[in-house]
Short mmCIF file of C-alpha atoms in Angstrom, two decimals:
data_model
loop_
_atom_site.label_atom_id
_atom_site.label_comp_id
_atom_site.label_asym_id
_atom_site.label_seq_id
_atom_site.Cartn_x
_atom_site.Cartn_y
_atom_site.Cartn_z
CA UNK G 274 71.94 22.40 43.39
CA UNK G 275 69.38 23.52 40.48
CA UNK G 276 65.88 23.16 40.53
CA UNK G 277 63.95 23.14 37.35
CA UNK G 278 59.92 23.29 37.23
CA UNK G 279 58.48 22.22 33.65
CA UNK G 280 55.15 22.70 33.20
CA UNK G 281 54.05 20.38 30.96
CA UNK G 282 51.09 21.62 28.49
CA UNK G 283 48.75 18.54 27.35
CA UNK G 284 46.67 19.51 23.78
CA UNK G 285 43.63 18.14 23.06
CA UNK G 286 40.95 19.17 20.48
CA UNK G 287 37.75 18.34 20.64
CA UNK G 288 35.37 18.05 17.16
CA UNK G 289 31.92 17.73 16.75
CA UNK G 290 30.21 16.95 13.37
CA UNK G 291 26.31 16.04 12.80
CA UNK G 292 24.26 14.41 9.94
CA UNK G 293 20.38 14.39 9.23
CA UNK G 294 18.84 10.78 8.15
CA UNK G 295 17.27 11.21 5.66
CA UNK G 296 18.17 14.54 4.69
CA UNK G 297 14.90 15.12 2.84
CA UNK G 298 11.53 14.12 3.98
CA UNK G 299 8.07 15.24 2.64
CA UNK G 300 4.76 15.87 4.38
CA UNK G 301 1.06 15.17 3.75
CA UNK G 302 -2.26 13.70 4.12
CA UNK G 303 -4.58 15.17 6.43
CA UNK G 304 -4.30 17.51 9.78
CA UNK G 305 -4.77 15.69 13.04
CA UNK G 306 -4.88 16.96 16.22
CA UNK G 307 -2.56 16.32 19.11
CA UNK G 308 -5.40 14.49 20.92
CA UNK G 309 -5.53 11.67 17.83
CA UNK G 310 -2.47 11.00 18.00
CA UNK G 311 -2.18 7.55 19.59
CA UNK G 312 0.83 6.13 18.20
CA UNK G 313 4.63 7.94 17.04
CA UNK G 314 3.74 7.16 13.79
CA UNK G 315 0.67 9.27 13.34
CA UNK G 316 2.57 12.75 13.89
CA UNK G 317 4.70 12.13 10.80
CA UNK G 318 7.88 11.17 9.33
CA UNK G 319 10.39 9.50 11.35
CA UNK G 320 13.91 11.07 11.03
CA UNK G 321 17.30 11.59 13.23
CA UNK G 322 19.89 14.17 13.87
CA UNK G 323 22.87 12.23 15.22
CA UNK G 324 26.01 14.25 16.39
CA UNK G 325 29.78 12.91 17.06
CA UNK G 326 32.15 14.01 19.20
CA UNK G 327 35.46 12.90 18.30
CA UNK G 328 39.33 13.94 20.73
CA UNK G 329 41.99 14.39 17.52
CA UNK G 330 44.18 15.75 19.99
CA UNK G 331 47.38 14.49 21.71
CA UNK G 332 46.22 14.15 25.08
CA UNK G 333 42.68 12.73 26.89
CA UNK G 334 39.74 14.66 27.66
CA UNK G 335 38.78 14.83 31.38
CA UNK G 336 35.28 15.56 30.90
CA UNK G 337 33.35 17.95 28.44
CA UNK G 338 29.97 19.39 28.05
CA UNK G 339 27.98 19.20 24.38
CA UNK G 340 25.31 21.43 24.23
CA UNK G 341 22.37 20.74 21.67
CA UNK G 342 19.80 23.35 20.63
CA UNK G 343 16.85 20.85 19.60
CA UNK G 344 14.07 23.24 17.60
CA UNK G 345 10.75 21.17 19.24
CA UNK G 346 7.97 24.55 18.35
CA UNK G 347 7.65 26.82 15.74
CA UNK G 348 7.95 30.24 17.37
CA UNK G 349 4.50 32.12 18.42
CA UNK G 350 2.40 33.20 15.20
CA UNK G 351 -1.02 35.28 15.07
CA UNK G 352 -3.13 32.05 15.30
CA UNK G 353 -1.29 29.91 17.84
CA UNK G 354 0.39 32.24 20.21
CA UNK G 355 1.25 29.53 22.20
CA UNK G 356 3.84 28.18 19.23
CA UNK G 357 2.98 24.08 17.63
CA UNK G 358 4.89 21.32 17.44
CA UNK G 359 8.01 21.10 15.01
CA UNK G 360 9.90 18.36 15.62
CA UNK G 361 8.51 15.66 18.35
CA UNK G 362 11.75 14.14 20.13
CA UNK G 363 10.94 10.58 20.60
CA UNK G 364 14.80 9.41 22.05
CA UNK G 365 18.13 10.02 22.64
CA UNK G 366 20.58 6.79 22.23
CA UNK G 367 24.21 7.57 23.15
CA UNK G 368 27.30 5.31 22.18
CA UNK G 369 30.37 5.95 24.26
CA UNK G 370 30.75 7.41 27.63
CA UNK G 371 28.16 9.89 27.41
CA UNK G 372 24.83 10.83 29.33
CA UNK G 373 21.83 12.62 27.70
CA UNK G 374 19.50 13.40 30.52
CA UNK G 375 16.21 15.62 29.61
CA UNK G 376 15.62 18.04 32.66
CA UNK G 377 12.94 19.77 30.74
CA UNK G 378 10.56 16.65 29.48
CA UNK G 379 10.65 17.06 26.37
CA UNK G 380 11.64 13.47 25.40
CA UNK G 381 8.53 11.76 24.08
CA UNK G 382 6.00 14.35 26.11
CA UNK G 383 3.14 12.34 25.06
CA UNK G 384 4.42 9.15 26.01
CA UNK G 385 3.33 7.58 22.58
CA UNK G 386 4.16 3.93 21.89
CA UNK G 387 5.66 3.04 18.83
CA UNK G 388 2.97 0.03 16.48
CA UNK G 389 6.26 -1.85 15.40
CA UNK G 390 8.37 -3.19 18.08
CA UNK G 391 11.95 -1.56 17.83
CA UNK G 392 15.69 -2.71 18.28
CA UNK G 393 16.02 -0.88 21.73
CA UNK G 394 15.92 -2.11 24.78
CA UNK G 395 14.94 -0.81 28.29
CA UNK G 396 16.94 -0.19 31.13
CA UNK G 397 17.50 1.46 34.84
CA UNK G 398 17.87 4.99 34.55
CA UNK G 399 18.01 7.75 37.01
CA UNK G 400 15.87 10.45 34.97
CA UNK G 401 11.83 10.51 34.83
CA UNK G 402 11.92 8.24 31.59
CA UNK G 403 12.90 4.50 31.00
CA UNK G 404 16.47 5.36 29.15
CA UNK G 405 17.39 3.09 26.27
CA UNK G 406 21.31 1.35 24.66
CA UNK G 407 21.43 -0.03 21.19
CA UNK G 408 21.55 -3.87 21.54
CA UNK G 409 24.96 -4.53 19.52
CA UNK G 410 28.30 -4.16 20.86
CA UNK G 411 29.49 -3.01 17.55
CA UNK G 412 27.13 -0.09 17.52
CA UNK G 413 29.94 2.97 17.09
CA UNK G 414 31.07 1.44 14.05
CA UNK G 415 27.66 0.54 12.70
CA UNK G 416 26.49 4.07 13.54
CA UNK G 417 29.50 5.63 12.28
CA UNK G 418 29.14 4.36 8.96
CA UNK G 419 25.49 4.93 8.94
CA UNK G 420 26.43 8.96 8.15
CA UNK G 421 28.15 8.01 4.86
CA UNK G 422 25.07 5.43 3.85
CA UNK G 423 22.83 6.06 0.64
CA UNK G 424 20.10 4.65 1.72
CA UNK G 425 19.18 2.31 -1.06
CA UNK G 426 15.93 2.07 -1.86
CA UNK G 427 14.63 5.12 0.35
CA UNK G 428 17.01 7.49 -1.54
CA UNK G 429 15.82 5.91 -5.32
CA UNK G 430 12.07 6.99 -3.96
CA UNK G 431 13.13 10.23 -2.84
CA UNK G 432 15.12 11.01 -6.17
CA UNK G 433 11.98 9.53 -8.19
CA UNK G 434 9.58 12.65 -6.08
CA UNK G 435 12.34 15.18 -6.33
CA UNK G 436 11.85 14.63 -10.37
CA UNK G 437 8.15 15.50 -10.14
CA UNK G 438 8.71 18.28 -7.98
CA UNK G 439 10.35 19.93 -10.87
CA UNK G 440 8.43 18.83 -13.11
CA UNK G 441 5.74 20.76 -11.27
CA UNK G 442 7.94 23.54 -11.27
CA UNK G 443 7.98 23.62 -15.03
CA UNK G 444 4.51 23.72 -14.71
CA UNK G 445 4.34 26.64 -12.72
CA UNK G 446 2.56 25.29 -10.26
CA UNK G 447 5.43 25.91 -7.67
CA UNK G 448 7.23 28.43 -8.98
CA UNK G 449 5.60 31.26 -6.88
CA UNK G 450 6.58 28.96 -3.44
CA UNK G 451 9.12 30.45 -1.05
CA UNK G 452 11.28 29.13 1.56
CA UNK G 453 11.18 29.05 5.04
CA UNK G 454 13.41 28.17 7.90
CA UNK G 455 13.32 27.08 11.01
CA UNK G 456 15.74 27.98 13.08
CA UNK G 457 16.05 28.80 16.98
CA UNK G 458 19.19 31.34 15.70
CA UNK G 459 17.10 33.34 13.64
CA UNK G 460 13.92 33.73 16.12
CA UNK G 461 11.63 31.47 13.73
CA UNK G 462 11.62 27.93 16.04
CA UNK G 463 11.70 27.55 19.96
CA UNK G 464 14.69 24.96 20.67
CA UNK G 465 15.37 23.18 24.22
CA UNK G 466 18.49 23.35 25.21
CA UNK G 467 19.83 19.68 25.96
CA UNK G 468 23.47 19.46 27.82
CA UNK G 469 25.02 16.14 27.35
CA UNK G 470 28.02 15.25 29.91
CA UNK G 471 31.03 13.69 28.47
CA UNK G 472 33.07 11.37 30.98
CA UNK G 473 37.00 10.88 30.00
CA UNK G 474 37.86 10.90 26.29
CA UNK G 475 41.25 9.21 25.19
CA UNK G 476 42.62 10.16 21.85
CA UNK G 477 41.39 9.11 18.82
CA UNK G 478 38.16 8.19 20.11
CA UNK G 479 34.69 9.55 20.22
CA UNK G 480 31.05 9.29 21.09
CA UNK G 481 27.64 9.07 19.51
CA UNK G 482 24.70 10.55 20.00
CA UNK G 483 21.28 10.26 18.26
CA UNK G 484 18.12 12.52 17.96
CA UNK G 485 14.87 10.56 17.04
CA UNK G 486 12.36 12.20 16.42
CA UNK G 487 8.84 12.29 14.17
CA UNK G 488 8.34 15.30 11.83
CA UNK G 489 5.20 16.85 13.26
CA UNK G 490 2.71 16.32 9.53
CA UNK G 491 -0.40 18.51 11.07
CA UNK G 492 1.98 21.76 12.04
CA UNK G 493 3.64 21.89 8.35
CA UNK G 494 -0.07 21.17 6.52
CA UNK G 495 -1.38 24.18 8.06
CA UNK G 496 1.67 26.51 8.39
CA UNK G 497 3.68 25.63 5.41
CA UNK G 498 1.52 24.15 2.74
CA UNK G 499 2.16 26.29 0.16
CA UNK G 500 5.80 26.53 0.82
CA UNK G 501 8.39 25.39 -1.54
CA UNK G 502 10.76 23.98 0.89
CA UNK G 503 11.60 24.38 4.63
CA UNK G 504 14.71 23.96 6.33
CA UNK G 505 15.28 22.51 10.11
CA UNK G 506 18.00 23.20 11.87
CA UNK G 507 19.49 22.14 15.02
CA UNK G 508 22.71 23.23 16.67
CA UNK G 509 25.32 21.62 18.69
CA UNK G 510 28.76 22.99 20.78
CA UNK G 511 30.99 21.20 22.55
CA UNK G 512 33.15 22.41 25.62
CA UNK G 513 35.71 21.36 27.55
CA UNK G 514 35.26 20.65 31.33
CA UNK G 515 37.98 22.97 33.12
CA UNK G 516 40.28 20.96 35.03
CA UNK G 517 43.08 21.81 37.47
CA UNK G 518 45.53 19.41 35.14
CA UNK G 519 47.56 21.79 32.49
CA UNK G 520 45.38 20.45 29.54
CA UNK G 521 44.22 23.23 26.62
CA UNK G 522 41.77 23.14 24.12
CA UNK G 523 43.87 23.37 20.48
CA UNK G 524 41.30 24.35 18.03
CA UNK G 525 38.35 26.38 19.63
CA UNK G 526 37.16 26.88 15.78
CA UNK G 527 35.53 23.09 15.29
CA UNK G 528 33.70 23.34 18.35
CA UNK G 529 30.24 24.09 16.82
CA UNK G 530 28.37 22.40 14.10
CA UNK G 531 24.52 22.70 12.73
CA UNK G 532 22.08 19.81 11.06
CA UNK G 533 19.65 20.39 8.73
CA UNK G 534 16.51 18.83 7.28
CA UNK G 535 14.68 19.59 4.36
CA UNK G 536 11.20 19.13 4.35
CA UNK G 537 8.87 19.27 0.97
CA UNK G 538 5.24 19.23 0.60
CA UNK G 539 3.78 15.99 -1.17
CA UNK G 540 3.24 16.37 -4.77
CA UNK G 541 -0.17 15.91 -4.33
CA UNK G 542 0.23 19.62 -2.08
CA UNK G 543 2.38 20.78 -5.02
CA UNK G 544 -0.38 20.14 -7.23
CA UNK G 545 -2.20 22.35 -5.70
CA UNK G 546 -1.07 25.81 -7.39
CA UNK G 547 -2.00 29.40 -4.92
CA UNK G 548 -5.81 30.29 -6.22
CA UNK G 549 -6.69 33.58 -7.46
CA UNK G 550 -8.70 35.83 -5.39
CA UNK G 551 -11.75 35.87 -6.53
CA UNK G 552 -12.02 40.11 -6.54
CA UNK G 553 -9.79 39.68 -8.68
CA UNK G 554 -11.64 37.49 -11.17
CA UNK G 555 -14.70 39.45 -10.79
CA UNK G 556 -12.78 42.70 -12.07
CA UNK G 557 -11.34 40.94 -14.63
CA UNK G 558 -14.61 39.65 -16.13
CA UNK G 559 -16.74 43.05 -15.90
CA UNK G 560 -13.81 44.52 -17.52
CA UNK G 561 -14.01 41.75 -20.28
CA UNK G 562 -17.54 42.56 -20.66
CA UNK G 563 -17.59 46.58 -20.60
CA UNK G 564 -14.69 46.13 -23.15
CA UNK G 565 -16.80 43.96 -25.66
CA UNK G 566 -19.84 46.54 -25.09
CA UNK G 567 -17.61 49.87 -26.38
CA UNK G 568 -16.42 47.61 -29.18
CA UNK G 569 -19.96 47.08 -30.22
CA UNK G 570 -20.86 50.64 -30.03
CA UNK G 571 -18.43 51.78 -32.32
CA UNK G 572 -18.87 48.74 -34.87
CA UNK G 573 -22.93 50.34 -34.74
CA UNK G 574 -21.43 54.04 -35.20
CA UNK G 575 -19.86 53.12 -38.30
CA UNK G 576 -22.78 51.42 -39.94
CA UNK G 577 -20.96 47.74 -39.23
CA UNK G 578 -24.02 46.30 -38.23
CA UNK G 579 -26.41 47.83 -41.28
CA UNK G 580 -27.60 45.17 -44.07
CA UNK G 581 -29.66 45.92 -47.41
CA UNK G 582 -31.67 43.65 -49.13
CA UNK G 583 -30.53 42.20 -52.46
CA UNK G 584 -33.35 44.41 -54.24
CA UNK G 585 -32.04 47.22 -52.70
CA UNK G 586 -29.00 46.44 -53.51
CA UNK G 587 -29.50 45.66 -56.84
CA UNK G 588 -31.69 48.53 -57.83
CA UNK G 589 -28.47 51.14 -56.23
CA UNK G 590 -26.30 49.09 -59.16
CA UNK G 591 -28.86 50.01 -62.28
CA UNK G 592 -28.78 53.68 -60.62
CA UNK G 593 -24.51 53.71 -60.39
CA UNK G 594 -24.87 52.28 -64.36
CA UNK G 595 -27.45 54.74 -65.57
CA UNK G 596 -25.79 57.50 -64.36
CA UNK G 597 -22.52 56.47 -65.50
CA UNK G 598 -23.95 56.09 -69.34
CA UNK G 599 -25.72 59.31 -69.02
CA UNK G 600 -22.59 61.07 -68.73
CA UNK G 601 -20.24 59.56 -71.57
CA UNK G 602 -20.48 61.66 -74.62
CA UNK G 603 -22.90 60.76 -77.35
CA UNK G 604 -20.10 60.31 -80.14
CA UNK G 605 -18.34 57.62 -77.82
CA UNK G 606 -21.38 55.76 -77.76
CA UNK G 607 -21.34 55.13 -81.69
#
């Protein structure tokens, strides 16, 4: 009698891709402090980051773990040590069998209420906030096809401002701007960490999940008006849950993924070229002036500035003729 033990080795791989909506927002209008703001839409532009997790592999997923890196501050500069807000996290919906909690409140800190009602709707949850589910039971595939959208009208607008940006550029009123970016990576934003737990994941399936948020206006007026362009970044990685069951991630190399949003100043901000310093004018008019004074002075040296009267003038021409005659030969004169 033989005994044979297979172990039997189940592959699954686990993706995760994001998209920004809209890619591109601007920011203007006037600063306003944190205590004015009585609404979400006072802080600024509404935008999303939404990330999917998808199983391509041959097996199911027990359970995973994605980890997002949401940049919420600028890091610490010489005026605000105590860093400003970047991007203002107003919700988290999920689609799928997912959970989102926020162990660190930074979900809506303000508690701001939106002017416009909205298409979410409250329910039980067992965090500090009232959680929220997209009314629509067709909400993965609406969502899903929300990454590939154009945006209609929205993206005409944005092409329409993008054209007077260069223009502007032409100009030169932009063409001494820089870049920035924020990024929790690179030590320029401060990011919470956010650790979403995925239940069991069959094949061929996935799950959604969506970062709203408001692009804090007042931060970028006073830190990055007179940038060209600034980039936002958030991060996300998804891992496996280990499990006691023989099943192995196949492709470790998809497991990461970043968003990004690009933010421009208005064109009204772009408008509004870097001034001189005024030392420098200054220099450059008493330069202007000492320059026109030595020109002068040598114009006098060399008798520029010296008129004669027509008499004068006159009488010098009967002296240049009677001196001339006096010397031609007295023969040559008959």
């Amino acid at each position: 009698r033989v005994t044979i033990v297979a172990k039997f080795i189940v592959e699954v791989d686990l993706t995760v891709s994001g998209k920004s909506k809209p890619e591109q927002v601007f920011f203007g209008g006037e600063v306003k402090g944190e205590s004015e703001m009585q609404y979400l839409e006072d802080i600024g532009t509404a935008l999303s980051h939404t990330f999917v997790v998808r199983n391509i592999g041959t097996g199911d997923v027990p359970g995973a773990v994605v980890s997002i890196f949401w940049p919420y501050e600028i890091m610490n500069t010489a005026l605000h040590p105590n860093g400003k807000w970047l991007l203002y996290l107003t919700d988290i919906a999920v689609v799928g069998n997912v959970n989102c909690p926020d162990p660190r409140g930074v979900i809506n800190k303000l508690n701001l209420q939106s002017r416009r009602p909205t298409n979410y709707q409250a329910v039980t949850s067992t965090t500090a906030r009232d959680r929220y589910q997209v009314v629509n039971t067709r909400a993965t595939d609406r969502m899903r096809r929300a990454l590939s959208d154009d945006y209609g009208h929205g993206m005409q607008t944005l092409i329409r401002r993008v054209r007077e940006t260069n223009i502007g550029e032409l100009l030169g009123t932009t063409g001494s701007r820089e870049s920035k970016t924020l990024d929790c990576k690179q030590g320029t934003a401060r990011c919470a960490v956010i650790n979403c737990t995925i239940g069991l994941l069959p094949k061929n399936k996935d799950v959604v999940i969506t970062f709203q948020a408001r692009l804090w206006n007042s931060t970028f007026l006073e830190e990055y008006r007179e940038v060209k362009e600034v980039d936002i970044v958030s991060h996300a990685s998804v891992r496996m849950i280990p499990t006691r069951s023989s099943v192995v991630e196949a492709n470790p190399e998809n497991d990461k993924t970043s968003v990004k949003t690009k933010a421009f100043p208005d064109f009204d901000l772009q408008k509004e070229a870097p001034g001189v310093p005024l030392w420098i004018i200054i220099v450059a008019v008493v330069g202007g002036l000492l320059l026109l004074v030595l020109l002068i002075l040598c114009l006098w040296k060399c008798g520029f500035f010296r008129r004669h009267k027509m008499q004068e003038q006159r009488a010098t021409k009967r002296k240049a003729h009677s001196a001339y005659y006096d010397q031609v030969p007295q023969h040559a004169k008959a």
